[in-house]
C-alpha positions in Angstrom: 21.6 -20.3 -17.1 24.0 -17.8 -17.2 24.6 -15.6 -13.9 26.4 -12.1 -15.8 24.2 -10.6 -11.8 24.7 -7.0 -15.2 23.1 -8.2 -17.6 20.3 -10.1 -16.2 19.3 -6.8 -13.9 19.3 -5.3 -17.8 17.2 -7.8 -19.1 14.8 -7.2 -15.8 14.3 -3.3 -16.2 13.6 -4.1 -19.9 11.0 -6.3 -18.8 9.6 -3.6 -16.6 9.5 -1.3 -19.1 7.8 -4.4 -21.8 5.3 -5.0 -18.4 4.6 -1.6 -18.5 3.8 -0.8 -21.9 2.2 -4.0 -22.9 1.1 -5.7 -20.3 1.2 -9.3 -18.4 1.0 -10.9 -22.2 2.9 -8.9 -23.5 5.7 -9.8 -21.6 8.3 -12.3 -23.7 11.5 -13.1 -23.8 11.9 -12.0 -27.3 9.9 -8.4 -26.6 12.3 -8.7 -23.2 15.1 -8.8 -26.1 13.8 -6.5 -28.6 13.3 -4.1 -25.8 17.4 -4.7 -23.9 19.1 -4.7 -27.6 20.4 -8.2 -27.3 20.1 -11.3 -29.4 17.7 -13.7 -29.3 17.4 -15.7 -27.3 19.4 -13.9 -24.7 16.6 -13.7 -22.2 15.6 -17.4 -22.5 18.9 -17.6 -21.2 18.9 -16.6 -18.4 15.7 -17.0 -17.0 14.2 -21.1 -16.8 10.6 -19.2 -17.6 7.7 -16.1 -17.9 7.3 -17.2 -14.1 10.7 -16.6 -13.1 10.7 -13.8 -15.5 7.7 -12.4 -13.2 9.5 -13.0 -10.0 12.4 -11.6 -10.8 10.9 -8.7 -12.5 9.2 -7.7 -8.5 11.9 -8.4 -6.6 13.8 -5.3 -9.1 10.9 -3.4 -8.9 11.1 -2.7 -5.1 14.8 -2.3 -5.4 14.3 0.6 -7.6 11.2 2.0 -6.0 13.2 1.8 -2.6 14.2 5.0 -1.5 18.1 5.5 -1.2 19.9 6.3 1.9 19.9 10.0 2.6 16.0 9.7 2.6 16.1 7.1 4.8 18.5 9.7 6.9 16.6 12.4 5.8 13.0 10.7 8.1 14.9 11.4 11.7 15.9 14.4 11.1 13.8 17.9 11.9 10.0 18.1 14.0 8.3 15.5 15.0 5.2 17.1 13.9 2.5 16.6 10.6 3.8 19.3 8.6 7.2 16.9 8.5 5.0 13.9 8.2 3.3 15.4 5.0 6.9 16.4 3.7 7.9 12.8 4.0 4.8 12.4 2.5 5.3 14.7 -1.0 8.6 12.7 -1.1 7.6 9.4 -1.0 4.5 10.4 -3.7 7.3 12.5 -6.4 9.6 9.3 -5.6 7.4 6.9 -7.2 5.7 8.7 -9.4 9.0 9.6 -10.9 9.0 6.0 -11.7 6.3 5.3 -13.9 7.2 2.2 -15.7 8.2 0.6 -12.1 4.5 1.7 -10.5 2.8 0.2 -13.3 4.4 -2.3 -14.3 3.9 -3.6 -10.7 0.2 -3.2 -10.6 0.3 -5.3 -14.1 2.4 -7.8 -11.4 -0.1 -7.9 -8.5 -3.3 -8.7 -11.6 -0.9 -11.0 -12.7 -0.2 -12.7 -9.4 -4.2 -13.4 -9.2 -3.9 -16.0 -11.7 0.1 -16.8 -10.9 0.4 -18.5 -7.2 4.5 -18.4 -7.2 4.2 -14.9 -7.8 1.0 -14.0 -5.4 3.7 -15.8 -2.6 6.5 -13.8 -3.6 4.7 -10.3 -4.0 2.3 -11.0 -0.9 6.9 -11.5 0.8 7.4 -8.0 -0.9 5.0 -6.1 0.1 4.8 -7.1 3.7 8.4 -6.6 4.2 8.1 -2.9 2.2 4.8 -2.8 5.1 6.8 -3.9 8.3 9.9 -1.9 7.4 7.7 1.3 6.8 5.9 0.7 10.4 9.3 0.2 12.3 11.1 2.5 10.1 8.0 5.2 11.4 8.3 4.4 14.8 11.9 4.3 15.4 11.4 8.3 13.8 8.7 9.8 16.3 6.5 11.7 14.4 2.7 11.4 14.7 0.6 8.2 14.0 0.8 5.2 14.9 0.9 1.8 13.1 -2.5 1.8 11.2 -1.4 5.6 10.2 0.8 4.4 8.5 -1.2 1.9 6.8 -3.9 3.6 5.6 -1.2 6.8 4.2 0.6 3.7 2.3 -3.1 2.8 1.0 -4.4 6.0 0.3 -0.7 7.6 -1.5 -1.2 4.9 -3.8 -4.0 5.0 -5.0 -3.6 9.2 -5.5 0.5 7.1 -7.4 -2.6 4.6 -10.0 -4.7 8.2 -10.5 -1.9 10.7 -11.2 -0.1 7.6 -13.5 -3.3 6.3 -15.3 -5.1 9.5 -15.1 -3.0 12.6 -15.2 -6.2 14.8 -16.0 -7.7 13.9 -13.3 -6.4 16.1 -10.6 -3.8 18.8 -11.5 -0.4 19.1 -9.4 -2.1 20.9 -5.9 -5.1 19.1 -6.2 -1.9 16.3 -5.5 -0.5 18.5 -3.6 -3.4 19.3 -1.3 -5.1 15.3 -1.3 -1.7 14.3 0.3 -1.6 17.1 3.1 -5.5 16.2 4.2 -5.0 12.5 3.7 -1.8 12.8 6.9 -3.9 15.3 8.6 -6.6 12.6 8.2 -5.1 9.8 8.7 -3.1 10.9 12.2 
């Protein structure tokens, strides 16, 4: 196995694009090589199997979807009220929607996880960590709502992002904004 971390990351990023565009069946080493514009056979030198590639992609998507330090620090700034929580939820929808191939690739991975126990275990662990992080961060923030509120907002906003990315004509931006506001109001 090759260990060049920059090359590995570029191959994983290329795999995200392939997965979003072609689906799980289209995620082949050759397709990743083509997307990454590297010689044929490169991906197979970095990943022991397609299962390994799927697993690496799952981790990388979350690295790219995780908010930066500035965003995380901003959670603790400003008022501790519903209006501030709404601002933060709009940021989440905007940030995740700005990486559409990552979100779509994650959906593909979740479907593939129903057939690949190892991938399911990796995604379950990663998504559980994300839920736990969001709940703990919310508790520390002093914003309104409890642990269940956080989980309900995650579920609602993830589906709203799905609709936004897969059926972009279903809701216009005004309606998306209104739905985020209503989700917060109804959950807290």
